[in-house]
CSV table of C-alpha atoms in Angstrom, one decimal:
chain,number,residue,atom,x,y,z
A,1,LEU,CA,219.4,1.0,114.2
A,2,LYS,CA,217.8,1.6,110.9
A,3,VAL,CA,218.7,2.6,107.4
A,4,ILE,CA,216.7,5.7,106.9
A,5,SER,CA,218.0,7.1,103.5
A,6,VAL,CA,220.4,6.4,100.7
A,7,GLY,CA,222.4,9.1,99.0
A,8,ALA,CA,225.0,9.1,96.2
A,9,GLY,CA,227.4,6.4,97.4
A,10,SER,CA,226.4,6.6,101.1
A,11,VAL,CA,223.9,5.2,103.6
A,12,GLN,CA,222.4,7.2,106.5
A,13,PHE,CA,221.6,5.4,109.7
A,14,SER,CA,219.3,6.4,112.5
A,15,ALA,CA,222.1,6.5,115.0
A,16,ALA,CA,225.8,6.8,115.2
A,17,LEU,CA,227.9,3.8,114.5
A,18,THR,CA,230.8,2.7,116.7
A,19,GLY,CA,233.5,0.2,115.8
A,20,SER,CA,236.0,-1.9,117.8
A,21,GLY,CA,239.0,-3.7,116.4
A,22,THR,CA,240.1,-4.0,112.8
A,23,TYR,CA,237.4,-4.7,110.2
A,24,SER,CA,234.8,-5.1,112.8
A,25,LEU,CA,231.5,-3.4,113.7
A,26,ARG,CA,229.9,-4.6,116.8
A,27,PHE,CA,226.5,-3.8,118.4
A,28,TYR,CA,225.1,-4.9,121.8
A,29,ILE,CA,221.3,-4.4,121.9
A,30,ARG,CA,218.2,-6.5,122.6
A,31,ASP,CA,216.2,-5.7,119.4
A,32,ASN,CA,217.3,-6.1,115.8
A,33,VAL,CA,220.8,-5.0,115.3
A,34,LEU,CA,220.2,-3.5,111.9
A,35,VAL,CA,217.0,-3.0,109.9
A,36,ALA,CA,216.6,-2.2,106.2
A,37,SER,CA,213.0,-1.7,105.1
A,38,ASN,CA,212.0,-0.6,101.6
A,39,VAL,CA,215.5,0.6,100.8
A,40,THR,CA,216.9,0.8,97.3
A,41,GLY,CA,220.5,1.0,96.1
A,42,TRP,CA,222.6,0.3,99.2
A,43,GLU,CA,225.6,-1.6,100.4
A,44,LEU,CA,226.8,-3.2,103.6
A,45,SER,CA,230.2,-4.7,103.1
A,46,CYS,CA,233.6,-5.4,104.6
A,47,PRO,CA,235.9,-6.2,101.6
A,48,GLY,CA,239.1,-6.4,103.8
A,49,GLY,CA,237.8,-9.1,106.2
A,50,THR,CA,234.6,-9.7,108.2
A,51,ALA,CA,232.4,-7.2,110.0
A,52,TYR,CA,230.2,-8.5,112.9
A,53,LEU,CA,226.6,-7.6,113.6
A,54,ASP,CA,226.5,-8.9,117.2
A,55,GLY,CA,223.0,-9.4,118.7
A,56,ASN,CA,224.3,-10.0,122.2
A,57,LYS,CA,222.0,-12.9,122.8
A,58,SER,CA,223.1,-13.2,126.5
A,59,HIS,CA,221.1,-10.0,127.2
A,60,SER,CA,217.8,-11.3,125.8
A,61,TYR,CA,215.1,-13.4,127.3
A,62,PRO,CA,216.0,-17.1,127.4
A,63,TYR,CA,212.6,-18.0,125.9
A,64,LEU,CA,210.3,-16.8,123.1
A,65,VAL,CA,206.6,-16.5,123.3
A,66,GLY,CA,204.9,-17.1,119.9
A,67,ALA,CA,206.7,-17.2,116.6
A,68,ASP,CA,207.3,-13.5,115.9
A,69,ASP,CA,210.7,-13.3,114.1
A,70,SER,CA,210.5,-9.6,113.2
A,71,VAL,CA,212.8,-8.7,116.2
A,72,GLY,CA,215.8,-10.4,117.7
A,73,ASN,CA,217.9,-10.6,114.5
A,74,SER,CA,221.3,-9.4,113.5
A,75,LEU,CA,220.0,-8.0,110.2
A,76,ARG,CA,216.4,-7.8,109.1
A,77,MET,CA,215.4,-6.9,105.6
A,78,VAL,CA,212.0,-6.2,104.1
A,79,ASN,CA,211.3,-5.3,100.5
A,80,CYS,CA,214.8,-4.2,99.5
A,81,VAL,CA,216.0,-3.7,95.9
A,82,ASP,CA,219.5,-3.4,94.3
A,83,PHE,CA,221.7,-4.1,97.3
A,84,LEU,CA,225.1,-5.7,98.2
A,85,ILE,CA,225.9,-7.5,101.4
A,86,ASP,CA,229.4,-8.9,101.6
A,87,GLY,CA,231.8,-10.0,104.3
A,88,ILE,CA,229.3,-9.8,107.2
A,89,GLU,CA,228.7,-12.1,110.1
A,90,GLY,CA,225.5,-12.1,112.0
A,91,ARG,CA,226.2,-13.6,115.4
A,92,ASN,CA,224.7,-14.1,118.8
A,93,ALA,CA,221.2,-13.0,117.8
A,94,ARG,CA,218.2,-14.4,119.7
A,95,LEU,CA,216.6,-15.5,116.4
A,96,HIS,CA,218.4,-15.1,113.0
A,97,GLY,CA,221.7,-13.9,111.8
A,98,LEU,CA,219.9,-12.6,108.6
A,99,ILE,CA,216.2,-12.6,107.8
A,100,ALA,CA,215.0,-11.2,104.5
A,101,VAL,CA,211.4,-11.2,103.4
A,102,GLY,CA,209.1,-9.6,100.9
A,103,ARG,CA,210.4,-8.3,97.6
A,104,LEU,CA,214.2,-9.0,97.3
A,105,ALA,CA,215.1,-7.9,93.8
A,106,ARG,CA,218.6,-7.6,92.4
A,107,GLY,CA,220.2,-8.5,95.7
A,108,ARG,CA,223.8,-9.8,95.9
A,109,VAL,CA,225.3,-11.5,99.0
A,110,PRO,CA,228.8,-12.8,98.0
A,111,ARG,CA,229.8,-13.7,101.6
A,112,TRP,CA,227.6,-14.2,104.7
A,113,ARG,CA,228.2,-16.1,107.9
A,114,GLY,CA,225.8,-16.9,110.7
A,115,TYR,CA,227.3,-17.9,114.0
A,116,ASN,CA,225.8,-18.9,117.3
A,117,ASN,CA,222.3,-17.5,116.6
A,118,GLY,CA,219.3,-18.9,118.6
A,119,PHE,CA,217.5,-20.0,115.4
A,120,ARG,CA,218.9,-19.7,111.9
A,121,ALA,CA,222.1,-18.4,110.3
A,122,ILE,CA,220.1,-17.1,107.3
A,123,HIS,CA,216.4,-17.1,106.3
A,124,PHE,CA,215.0,-15.6,103.1
A,125,HIS,CA,211.8,-15.9,101.1
A,126,GLY,CA,209.4,-13.9,99.0
A,127,GLU,CA,206.3,-12.9,101.0
A,128,THR,CA,203.2,-10.7,100.4
A,129,THR,CA,204.1,-8.0,102.9
A,130,GLY,CA,204.4,-4.2,102.9
A,131,GLY,CA,202.0,-3.7,100.0
A,132,TYR,CA,203.7,-6.1,97.5
A,133,THR,CA,201.1,-8.7,96.4
A,134,ASP,CA,203.6,-10.4,93.9
A,135,PRO,CA,207.0,-10.0,95.6
A,136,GLU,CA,209.4,-11.5,93.1
A,137,VAL,CA,212.8,-12.5,94.4
A,138,GLN,CA,215.9,-12.2,92.4
A,139,MET,CA,219.0,-13.0,94.5
A,140,HIS,CA,222.6,-14.2,94.0
A,141,PHE,CA,224.4,-15.8,97.0
A,142,GLY,CA,228.0,-16.7,96.9
A,143,LEU,CA,229.3,-18.5,100.1
A,144,LEU,CA,226.7,-18.9,102.9
A,145,GLU,CA,228.3,-20.3,106.1
A,146,SER,CA,226.4,-21.5,109.2
A,147,GLU,CA,227.9,-22.6,112.5
A,148,GLU,CA,226.6,-23.4,115.9
A,149,ASN,CA,223.0,-22.2,115.3
A,150,GLY,CA,219.7,-23.3,116.6
A,151,LYS,CA,220.2,-23.7,120.3
A,152,LEU,CA,217.2,-21.6,121.4
A,153,ALA,CA,214.9,-23.2,118.8
A,154,PHE,CA,214.9,-26.5,120.8
A,155,SER,CA,214.3,-24.9,124.2
A,156,SER,CA,211.5,-22.5,123.1
A,157,GLN,CA,209.8,-23.9,120.0
A,158,GLY,CA,209.3,-27.6,120.7
A,159,GLY,CA,212.5,-28.8,119.2
A,160,THR,CA,211.7,-28.4,115.5
A,161,GLU,CA,214.7,-29.4,113.5
A,162,TRP,CA,214.2,-26.8,110.7
A,163,ASN,CA,215.0,-23.9,113.0
A,164,SER,CA,218.7,-23.8,112.4
A,165,GLY,CA,221.2,-23.6,109.6
A,166,VAL,CA,220.3,-22.0,106.3
A,167,PHE,CA,216.6,-21.7,105.5
A,168,VAL,CA,215.7,-21.0,101.8
A,169,VAL,CA,212.2,-20.6,100.4
A,170,PHE,CA,212.1,-20.8,96.6
A,171,ASP,CA,208.5,-19.5,96.2
A,172,ASN,CA,208.3,-16.8,93.5
A,173,ASN,CA,212.1,-16.8,92.9
A,174,VAL,CA,213.3,-16.0,89.4
A,175,GLY,CA,217.0,-16.6,88.5
A,176,THR,CA,218.1,-17.0,92.1
A,177,THR,CA,221.5,-18.7,92.5
A,178,ILE,CA,223.4,-20.0,95.5
A,179,GLN,CA,227.0,-21.1,94.9
A,180,THR,CA,228.0,-22.8,98.2
A,181,VAL,CA,226.4,-23.6,101.5
A,182,ARG,CA,228.6,-24.7,104.4
A,183,SER,CA,227.0,-25.9,107.7
A,184,LEU,CA,228.9,-27.0,110.8
A,185,ASN,CA,227.5,-28.1,114.2
A,186,ASP,CA,224.0,-26.7,113.6
A,187,ARG,CA,221.5,-28.1,116.1
A,188,GLY,CA,218.8,-28.9,113.5
A,189,MET,CA,219.0,-28.9,109.7
A,190,GLY,CA,222.2,-27.7,108.0
A,191,LEU,CA,220.1,-26.6,105.0
A,192,LEU,CA,216.3,-26.4,104.5
A,193,LEU,CA,214.8,-25.9,101.1
A,194,SER,CA,211.1,-25.1,100.9
A,195,GLY,CA,209.0,-24.7,97.8
A,196,LYS,CA,206.7,-22.1,99.3
A,197,VAL,CA,205.8,-20.1,102.4
A,198,THR,CA,203.1,-21.8,104.5
A,199,GLY,CA,199.7,-20.2,103.6
A,200,ASP,CA,201.1,-18.0,100.8
A,201,ILE,CA,200.0,-18.5,97.2
A,202,LEU,CA,202.7,-17.3,94.8
A,203,SER,CA,204.0,-18.4,91.4
A,204,PRO,CA,206.5,-21.3,91.2
A,205,SER,CA,210.2,-20.5,90.9
A,206,LYS,CA,212.0,-20.4,87.6
A,207,MET,CA,215.7,-21.1,86.7
A,208,CYS,CA,217.0,-21.4,90.3
A,209,GLN,CA,220.4,-22.9,90.8
A,210,LEU,CA,222.0,-24.3,93.9
A,211,GLY,CA,225.7,-25.4,93.8
A,212,GLN,CA,227.7,-27.2,96.4
A,213,VAL,CA,226.4,-28.1,99.9
A,214,TYR,CA,228.6,-29.2,102.7
A,215,VAL,CA,227.0,-30.2,106.0
A,216,GLU,CA,228.9,-31.6,109.0
A,217,ASN,CA,227.5,-32.7,112.3
A,218,ALA,CA,223.9,-31.5,112.0
A,219,ALA,CA,220.7,-33.4,113.1
A,220,ILE,CA,219.6,-33.4,109.4
A,221,GLY,CA,221.8,-32.6,106.5
A,222,VAL,CA,219.4,-31.3,103.9
A,223,GLY,CA,215.6,-31.1,104.2
A,224,ILE,CA,213.3,-30.6,101.2
A,225,PHE,CA,209.7,-29.4,101.9
A,226,GLN,CA,206.5,-28.2,100.3
A,227,GLU,CA,206.3,-28.9,96.6
A,228,ILE,CA,209.8,-27.5,95.7
A,229,THR,CA,210.0,-27.2,91.9
A,230,HIS,CA,212.2,-25.6,89.2
A,231,VAL,CA,215.3,-25.8,91.3
A,232,ASN,CA,218.5,-27.5,90.2
A,233,ILE,CA,220.8,-28.8,92.9
A,234,GLN,CA,224.3,-29.8,91.8
A,235,SER,CA,225.6,-31.7,94.7
């Protein structure tokens, strides 16, 4: 399923949507559940509760050859601008609940929850992809919740502890804020903060703020990697 166009107050998808239950939207497929690529001015929200993007991990292969994370996610975003994601849970995906890369400008995610994904609850970073050689990231996150993620990371990728929880790369971020991160029972790190993407050369971040971090029962609570700078962490 893909976002293919955005009109006045509406988003058009590449296939019909089906819902089950109150305030829920569930999908059962083997690829990405939802893809938004080079889309401007759109919203995916459930203000009355939580909507589920369900990757149906039980129908995917139990192993992953290589490190391609462009498929097998509840929501994959590439080079998106001026968007709102609120009240969404990415769950049961083979890889990530949410992966967002490239240029991510004027993005707002007040509430996101990743549950029982094979790798990470959420993963975002700026990256030179899709024609953007200087993909500046300007994001605001409210509450990011992560629970029971990372089980497949240990069976298919050599057990690296950074492959669960919340993964944040501050390379080329300007004014990005994260209010609260909550991690419970993640197999690896509850929260990983990296200063840059491996092999990518972008400018250092500026004026980035991270608020409260709560990690319970993870292998590693908070990991800090790769020359992280210009980031203020409260507690």
